[in-house]
Structures are given as structure tokens and as C-alpha cells.
């Protein structure tokens, strides 16, 4: 059984790397951020303040998040609705970060993540995979890049999708999200002691993938 953990802040390139590794090694890719995004979207639709633990806990029994694989790619569902595209909208990022701070949300989603990961070879990306979700993962990487570079990557990604984006506001948002994700009480973003640290600021996606694969081999 192979479990590869990729953790790091927003926009560090984790998902690009994870997708490439999953293809090269022919293993599953589990995007755990998508689950927190789906939860954040659900809170928004229910009119719940994502920061309010009591309100969020009330909708917990209603939240039915599933992941399915279509042609090897993850699709994320809220009940029967495929929300894979909706959860990529920029406003959902902050909602995901806010709901992810609550212990009850993390417990529910981590259980699902472990269920999937422990039954199959896979690469997972997130914030707490190496430290909390799968502390015994065979391979762990902590992937990061400068705030400037991460903003630039996210900006290009959103613009390519046809969104109009204020780059300064985006930078501010990413910095706030990093702060929130690394300062929350439960399973914050942190490099696992046994993870390989990788600053990708001056690396192409291909170079990063080659590096990670070489460490795995
Ligand atoms: O990876 P992403 O940007 O799609 O994640 C969205 C948010 O979800 C992120 O700001 C924090 C939260 N998250 C988390 O707390 N733990 C994870 N394993 C993955 C994401």
C-alpha cells in the first residue's frame, strides 16, 4: 500500500503535482481541500456563518459529501449534486478555510479521507495529511512557494477560467487564509517532522514532479 502526503499552503502547486504523480504511478488522487470547499459551499447555501462553530455544528447532520472517480478524476458531490466546478469559485476558498477550523467538521471529513486512503494506493493533498490524517504515510512532502509566486499562480489560474480578479485583493486573501489555516487549534497547517521540504518558487511543475518521483523511487 502506498500513501503519499502532500501538504502546504494555498497555491503552492500541490494539486498540479498530485495529479501528475497519480497519473505517473497510476494511483488515486484525493483532493481533500475539495471536501472542505464542498462543506463551505453547503454552509453558505444554508445561510450559516461559516466562522460560527455552533451554527456550523447544526448543519453537520445535513452535510452529505461524497467523492467519485470519473475517468480517473475526482468529482465532488453534495448529496446528488456534482459541485466540482462550483467549489472552485474564489469566494468558496475563504468559506472552506473558515469551516475547516471547526473540530466537528474536521472529524467528519478526516474519517472519510482515511476510509478512502487506507483502502487504496493514493496521493493526497491538503494541510494536515502528514501530521494528522495519515501520520504513517510512506512518503510526505511539504510543498511551498513565496506569497508572490503563489498569488501569481492562482491569479493566472482564475484568469484562464475567465474570472476578473483584483490581484492585490487575491494576495491579501491568500495571506489571510494561510494565517487562519496555520493558526487554528485543530490540526493546523504544519510541516510533519518527517516530511521533505520543497520550495517550488523557482521550479517548474515538471521539475517538482520529477523531484518527488525521484524521492519515491
Ligand atoms: O487546498 P484548498 O485550497 O482547496 O483548500 C481549501 C481550504 O480547506 C484551505 O484553506 C484549508 C482547508 N483544508 C484543510 O483545512 N485541510 C485539508 N486537508 C485541506 C484543506
mmCIF file of C-alpha atoms and ligand atoms in Angstrom:
data_model
loop_
_atom_site.group_PDB
_atom_site.id
_atom_site.type_symbol
_atom_site.label_atom_id
_atom_site.label_comp_id
_atom_site.label_asym_id
_atom_site.label_seq_id
_atom_site.Cartn_x
_atom_site.Cartn_y
_atom_site.Cartn_z
ATOM 1 C CA UNK A 1 0.000 0.000 0.000
ATOM 2 C CA UNK A 2 1.365 3.429 -0.981
ATOM 3 C CA UNK A 3 0.134 6.647 0.653
ATOM 4 C CA UNK A 4 1.798 9.885 -0.411
ATOM 5 C CA UNK A 5 1.043 13.016 1.607
ATOM 6 C CA UNK A 6 1.439 16.466 0.048
ATOM 7 C CA UNK A 7 0.816 19.361 2.404
ATOM 8 C CA UNK A 8 1.367 23.073 2.039
ATOM 9 C CA UNK A 9 -0.257 26.494 1.832
ATOM 10 C CA UNK A 10 -2.728 27.744 -0.780
ATOM 11 C CA UNK A 11 -1.453 27.971 -4.335
ATOM 12 C CA UNK A 12 1.784 26.105 -3.681
ATOM 13 C CA UNK A 13 1.155 23.777 -6.623
ATOM 14 C CA UNK A 14 0.165 20.710 -4.591
ATOM 15 C CA UNK A 15 -2.766 19.751 -6.783
ATOM 16 C CA UNK A 16 -0.773 20.033 -10.029
ATOM 17 C CA UNK A 17 1.927 17.804 -8.549
ATOM 18 C CA UNK A 18 -0.572 15.364 -7.054
ATOM 19 C CA UNK A 19 -2.411 14.984 -10.362
ATOM 20 C CA UNK A 20 0.827 14.301 -12.247
ATOM 21 C CA UNK A 21 2.013 11.775 -9.642
ATOM 22 C CA UNK A 22 -1.297 9.979 -9.669
ATOM 23 C CA UNK A 23 -1.024 9.614 -13.455
ATOM 24 C CA UNK A 24 2.624 8.559 -13.458
ATOM 25 C CA UNK A 25 2.216 5.975 -10.706
ATOM 26 C CA UNK A 26 -1.322 5.035 -11.726
ATOM 27 C CA UNK A 27 -2.695 5.603 -8.224
ATOM 28 C CA UNK A 28 -5.695 7.558 -6.927
ATOM 29 C CA UNK A 29 -5.531 11.290 -6.221
ATOM 30 C CA UNK A 30 -7.605 12.517 -3.289
ATOM 31 C CA UNK A 31 -8.043 16.296 -3.143
ATOM 32 C CA UNK A 32 -9.038 16.833 0.496
ATOM 33 C CA UNK A 33 -9.423 20.604 0.059
ATOM 34 C CA UNK A 34 -12.362 19.867 -2.263
ATOM 35 C CA UNK A 35 -14.214 18.317 0.687
ATOM 36 C CA UNK A 36 -13.753 21.404 2.879
ATOM 37 C CA UNK A 37 -14.805 23.526 -0.090
ATOM 38 C CA UNK A 38 -17.993 21.468 -0.500
ATOM 39 C CA UNK A 39 -18.711 21.887 3.206
ATOM 40 C CA UNK A 40 -18.132 25.648 2.942
ATOM 41 C CA UNK A 41 -20.497 25.840 -0.021
ATOM 42 C CA UNK A 42 -23.145 23.946 1.933
ATOM 43 C CA UNK A 43 -22.816 26.359 4.882
ATOM 44 C CA UNK A 44 -23.196 29.290 2.510
ATOM 45 C CA UNK A 45 -26.301 27.801 0.927
ATOM 46 C CA UNK A 46 -27.830 27.177 4.350
ATOM 47 C CA UNK A 47 -27.215 30.810 5.285
ATOM 48 C CA UNK A 48 -24.894 29.722 8.075
ATOM 49 C CA UNK A 49 -21.966 31.862 9.250
ATOM 50 C CA UNK A 50 -19.001 29.628 8.384
ATOM 51 C CA UNK A 51 -16.998 31.042 11.291
ATOM 52 C CA UNK A 52 -19.643 30.223 13.884
ATOM 53 C CA UNK A 53 -18.971 26.771 15.383
ATOM 54 C CA UNK A 54 -22.447 26.427 16.927
ATOM 55 C CA UNK A 55 -24.216 27.243 13.661
ATOM 56 C CA UNK A 56 -21.927 25.006 11.653
ATOM 57 C CA UNK A 57 -22.450 22.098 14.039
ATOM 58 C CA UNK A 58 -26.211 22.376 13.488
ATOM 59 C CA UNK A 59 -25.921 21.636 9.780
ATOM 60 C CA UNK A 60 -23.439 18.790 10.303
ATOM 61 C CA UNK A 61 -26.065 16.002 10.011
ATOM 62 C CA UNK A 62 -27.315 17.504 6.738
ATOM 63 C CA UNK A 63 -23.928 17.509 5.067
ATOM 64 C CA UNK A 64 -23.532 14.588 2.699
ATOM 65 C CA UNK A 65 -20.184 14.848 0.913
ATOM 66 C CA UNK A 66 -19.022 12.118 -1.437
ATOM 67 C CA UNK A 67 -16.167 11.777 -3.871
ATOM 68 C CA UNK A 68 -16.416 9.697 -7.012
ATOM 69 C CA UNK A 69 -13.894 8.993 -9.746
ATOM 70 C CA UNK A 70 -14.799 9.551 -13.383
ATOM 71 C CA UNK A 71 -12.077 8.606 -15.894
ATOM 72 C CA UNK A 72 -9.575 8.736 -13.033
ATOM 73 C CA UNK A 73 -10.524 12.290 -11.996
ATOM 74 C CA UNK A 74 -12.157 13.162 -8.682
ATOM 75 C CA UNK A 75 -15.695 14.559 -8.757
ATOM 76 C CA UNK A 76 -17.004 16.017 -5.514
ATOM 77 C CA UNK A 77 -20.684 15.713 -4.575
ATOM 78 C CA UNK A 78 -23.031 17.384 -2.155
ATOM 79 C CA UNK A 79 -25.811 14.811 -1.966
ATOM 80 C CA UNK A 80 -26.577 14.008 -5.617
ATOM 81 C CA UNK A 81 -25.245 17.294 -6.945
ATOM 82 C CA UNK A 82 -21.834 17.394 -8.602
ATOM 83 C CA UNK A 83 -20.276 20.576 -7.190
ATOM 84 C CA UNK A 84 -16.765 20.019 -8.608
ATOM 85 C CA UNK A 85 -16.798 23.275 -10.592
ATOM 86 C CA UNK A 86 -18.825 25.381 -8.144
ATOM 87 C CA UNK A 87 -16.367 24.786 -5.313
ATOM 88 C CA UNK A 88 -13.540 26.326 -7.359
ATOM 89 C CA UNK A 89 -15.161 29.759 -7.274
ATOM 90 C CA UNK A 90 -12.947 32.141 -5.365
ATOM 91 C CA UNK A 91 -15.432 33.068 -2.629
ATOM 92 C CA UNK A 92 -15.632 29.378 -1.660
ATOM 93 C CA UNK A 93 -11.913 29.366 -0.703
ATOM 94 C CA UNK A 94 -12.493 31.576 2.342
ATOM 95 C CA UNK A 95 -15.620 29.633 3.332
ATOM 96 C CA UNK A 96 -13.639 26.388 3.165
ATOM 97 C CA UNK A 97 -10.889 27.828 5.340
ATOM 98 C CA UNK A 98 -13.453 29.079 7.878
ATOM 99 C CA UNK A 99 -15.397 25.803 8.229
ATOM 100 C CA UNK A 100 -12.167 23.799 8.301
ATOM 101 C CA UNK A 101 -11.234 25.397 11.624
ATOM 102 C CA UNK A 102 -14.076 23.612 13.459
ATOM 103 C CA UNK A 103 -13.256 20.311 15.104
ATOM 104 C CA UNK A 104 -16.611 18.711 14.249
ATOM 105 C CA UNK A 105 -16.078 19.433 10.542
ATOM 106 C CA UNK A 106 -12.545 18.053 10.569
ATOM 107 C CA UNK A 107 -13.585 14.880 12.402
ATOM 108 C CA UNK A 108 -16.291 14.160 9.867
ATOM 109 C CA UNK A 109 -14.126 14.781 6.813
ATOM 110 C CA UNK A 110 -10.961 13.144 8.154
ATOM 111 C CA UNK A 111 -12.931 9.948 8.786
ATOM 112 C CA UNK A 112 -13.984 9.918 5.143
ATOM 113 C CA UNK A 113 -10.436 10.681 3.963
ATOM 114 C CA UNK A 114 -8.974 7.816 5.991
ATOM 115 C CA UNK A 115 -11.639 5.446 4.757
ATOM 116 C CA UNK A 116 -10.679 6.185 1.161
ATOM 117 C CA UNK A 117 -6.901 6.355 1.643
ATOM 118 C CA UNK A 118 -6.397 3.304 3.799
ATOM 119 C CA UNK A 119 -8.092 1.050 1.272
ATOM 120 C CA UNK A 120 -6.087 2.036 -1.791
ATOM 121 C CA UNK A 121 -2.769 3.345 -3.132
ATOM 122 C CA UNK A 122 -3.128 7.098 -3.346
ATOM 123 C CA UNK A 123 -1.643 10.560 -3.214
ATOM 124 C CA UNK A 124 -3.464 13.098 -1.053
ATOM 125 C CA UNK A 125 -3.038 16.840 -0.857
ATOM 126 C CA UNK A 126 -4.139 19.114 1.950
ATOM 127 C CA UNK A 127 -2.898 20.837 5.080
ATOM 128 C CA UNK A 128 -2.753 18.092 7.720
ATOM 129 C CA UNK A 129 -2.286 14.865 5.779
ATOM 130 C CA UNK A 130 1.235 14.090 7.019
ATOM 131 C CA UNK A 131 0.656 15.359 10.552
ATOM 132 C CA UNK A 132 -2.853 14.145 11.303
ATOM 133 C CA UNK A 133 -4.830 12.292 8.621
ATOM 134 C CA UNK A 134 -2.132 9.755 7.718
ATOM 135 C CA UNK A 135 0.791 10.110 10.142
ATOM 136 C CA UNK A 136 2.121 6.774 8.855
ATOM 137 C CA UNK A 137 2.083 7.737 5.156
ATOM 138 C CA UNK A 138 5.041 6.189 3.302
ATOM 139 C CA UNK A 139 6.087 9.477 1.731
ATOM 140 C CA UNK A 140 5.493 13.018 2.945
ATOM 141 C CA UNK A 141 6.252 16.313 1.248
ATOM 142 C CA UNK A 142 5.714 19.858 2.424
ATOM 143 C CA UNK A 143 5.320 21.980 -0.688
ATOM 144 C CA UNK A 144 5.510 25.741 -0.522
ATOM 145 C CA UNK A 145 6.443 28.851 -2.544
ATOM 146 C CA UNK A 146 6.698 32.586 -1.874
ATOM 147 C CA UNK A 147 3.438 34.503 -1.390
ATOM 148 C CA UNK A 148 4.151 36.469 -4.599
ATOM 149 C CA UNK A 149 4.602 33.321 -6.626
ATOM 150 C CA UNK A 150 1.552 31.594 -5.169
ATOM 151 C CA UNK A 151 -0.594 34.656 -5.834
ATOM 152 C CA UNK A 152 0.683 34.781 -9.389
ATOM 153 C CA UNK A 153 -0.158 31.118 -9.988
ATOM 154 C CA UNK A 154 -3.658 31.438 -8.551
ATOM 155 C CA UNK A 155 -4.232 34.664 -10.486
ATOM 156 C CA UNK A 156 -3.307 33.021 -13.798
ATOM 157 C CA UNK A 157 -5.480 30.014 -12.999
ATOM 158 C CA UNK A 158 -8.553 32.183 -12.273
ATOM 159 C CA UNK A 159 -7.989 34.453 -15.282
ATOM 160 C CA UNK A 160 -7.645 31.395 -17.525
ATOM 161 C CA UNK A 161 -11.089 30.343 -16.322
ATOM 162 C CA UNK A 162 -12.484 33.707 -17.411
ATOM 163 C CA UNK A 163 -12.730 35.359 -13.974
ATOM 164 C CA UNK A 164 -11.923 39.025 -13.378
ATOM 165 C CA UNK A 165 -9.554 39.206 -10.421
ATOM 166 C CA UNK A 166 -8.032 42.024 -8.350
ATOM 167 C CA UNK A 167 -4.506 40.701 -7.787
ATOM 168 C CA UNK A 168 -3.834 42.704 -4.610
ATOM 169 C CA UNK A 169 -7.081 41.509 -3.044
ATOM 170 C CA UNK A 170 -6.217 37.944 -4.036
ATOM 171 C CA UNK A 171 -2.788 38.246 -2.404
ATOM 172 C CA UNK A 172 -4.406 39.541 0.781
ATOM 173 C CA UNK A 173 -6.906 36.691 0.735
ATOM 174 C CA UNK A 174 -4.227 34.038 0.316
ATOM 175 C CA UNK A 175 -2.186 35.539 3.158
ATOM 176 C CA UNK A 176 -5.255 35.594 5.434
ATOM 177 C CA UNK A 177 -6.102 32.006 4.538
ATOM 178 C CA UNK A 178 -2.523 30.874 5.240
ATOM 179 C CA UNK A 179 -2.656 32.600 8.598
ATOM 180 C CA UNK A 180 -6.026 31.068 9.519
ATOM 181 C CA UNK A 181 -5.051 27.594 8.307
ATOM 182 C CA UNK A 182 -1.785 27.579 10.227
ATOM 183 C CA UNK A 183 -3.108 29.155 13.434
ATOM 184 C CA UNK A 184 -6.272 27.146 14.023
ATOM 185 C CA UNK A 185 -6.402 24.914 17.075
ATOM 186 C CA UNK A 186 -7.227 21.577 15.427
ATOM 187 C CA UNK A 187 -4.735 20.016 13.010
ATOM 188 C CA UNK A 188 -3.290 23.276 11.674
ATOM 189 C CA UNK A 189 -1.158 23.545 8.554
ATOM 190 C CA UNK A 190 2.303 22.422 9.629
ATOM 191 C CA UNK A 191 5.211 20.540 8.141
ATOM 192 C CA UNK A 192 5.411 16.994 9.529
ATOM 193 C CA UNK A 193 8.768 16.300 11.195
ATOM 194 C CA UNK A 194 9.476 13.551 8.677
ATOM 195 C CA UNK A 195 8.289 15.439 5.567
ATOM 196 C CA UNK A 196 10.605 16.568 2.769
ATOM 197 C CA UNK A 197 10.512 20.374 2.468
ATOM 198 C CA UNK A 198 10.202 21.702 -1.047
ATOM 199 C CA UNK A 199 10.203 25.377 -2.031
ATOM 200 C CA UNK A 200 8.853 25.475 -5.585
ATOM 201 C CA UNK A 201 9.161 29.272 -6.115
ATOM 202 C CA UNK A 202 11.797 28.842 -8.795
ATOM 203 C CA UNK A 203 10.815 25.450 -10.121
ATOM 204 C CA UNK A 204 8.561 24.429 -12.978
ATOM 205 C CA UNK A 205 5.755 21.976 -12.250
ATOM 206 C CA UNK A 206 7.681 19.368 -14.250
ATOM 207 C CA UNK A 207 10.815 19.826 -12.134
ATOM 208 C CA UNK A 208 8.792 19.439 -8.951
ATOM 209 C CA UNK A 209 7.101 16.266 -10.199
ATOM 210 C CA UNK A 210 10.457 14.778 -11.254
ATOM 211 C CA UNK A 211 11.916 15.587 -7.845
ATOM 212 C CA UNK A 212 9.023 14.000 -5.964
ATOM 213 C CA UNK A 213 9.024 10.892 -8.169
ATOM 214 C CA UNK A 214 12.801 10.509 -7.733
ATOM 215 C CA UNK A 215 12.374 10.587 -3.946
ATOM 216 C CA UNK A 216 9.647 7.979 -4.124
ATOM 217 C CA UNK A 217 11.660 5.643 -6.339
HETATM 218 O O1 LIG B 1 -6.409 23.096 -0.855
HETATM 219 P P1 LIG B 1 -7.572 24.094 -0.976
HETATM 220 O O2 LIG B 1 -7.117 25.498 -1.244
HETATM 221 O O3 LIG B 1 -8.607 23.623 -1.942
HETATM 222 O O4 LIG B 1 -8.264 24.076 0.483
HETATM 223 C C1 LIG B 1 -9.316 24.927 0.840
HETATM 224 C C2 LIG B 1 -9.298 25.135 2.354
HETATM 225 O O5 LIG B 1 -9.653 23.917 3.010
HETATM 226 C C3 LIG B 1 -7.988 25.568 2.967
HETATM 227 O O6 LIG B 1 -7.863 26.979 3.036
HETATM 228 C C4 LIG B 1 -7.983 24.936 4.331
HETATM 229 C C5 LIG B 1 -8.909 23.757 4.218
HETATM 230 N N1 LIG B 1 -8.217 22.465 4.203
HETATM 231 C C6 LIG B 1 -7.870 21.924 5.422
HETATM 232 O O7 LIG B 1 -8.093 22.544 6.458
HETATM 233 N N2 LIG B 1 -7.310 20.690 5.481
HETATM 234 C C7 LIG B 1 -7.051 19.998 4.367
HETATM 235 N N3 LIG B 1 -6.514 18.778 4.460
HETATM 236 C C8 LIG B 1 -7.361 20.552 3.099
HETATM 237 C C9 LIG B 1 -7.927 21.813 3.044
#
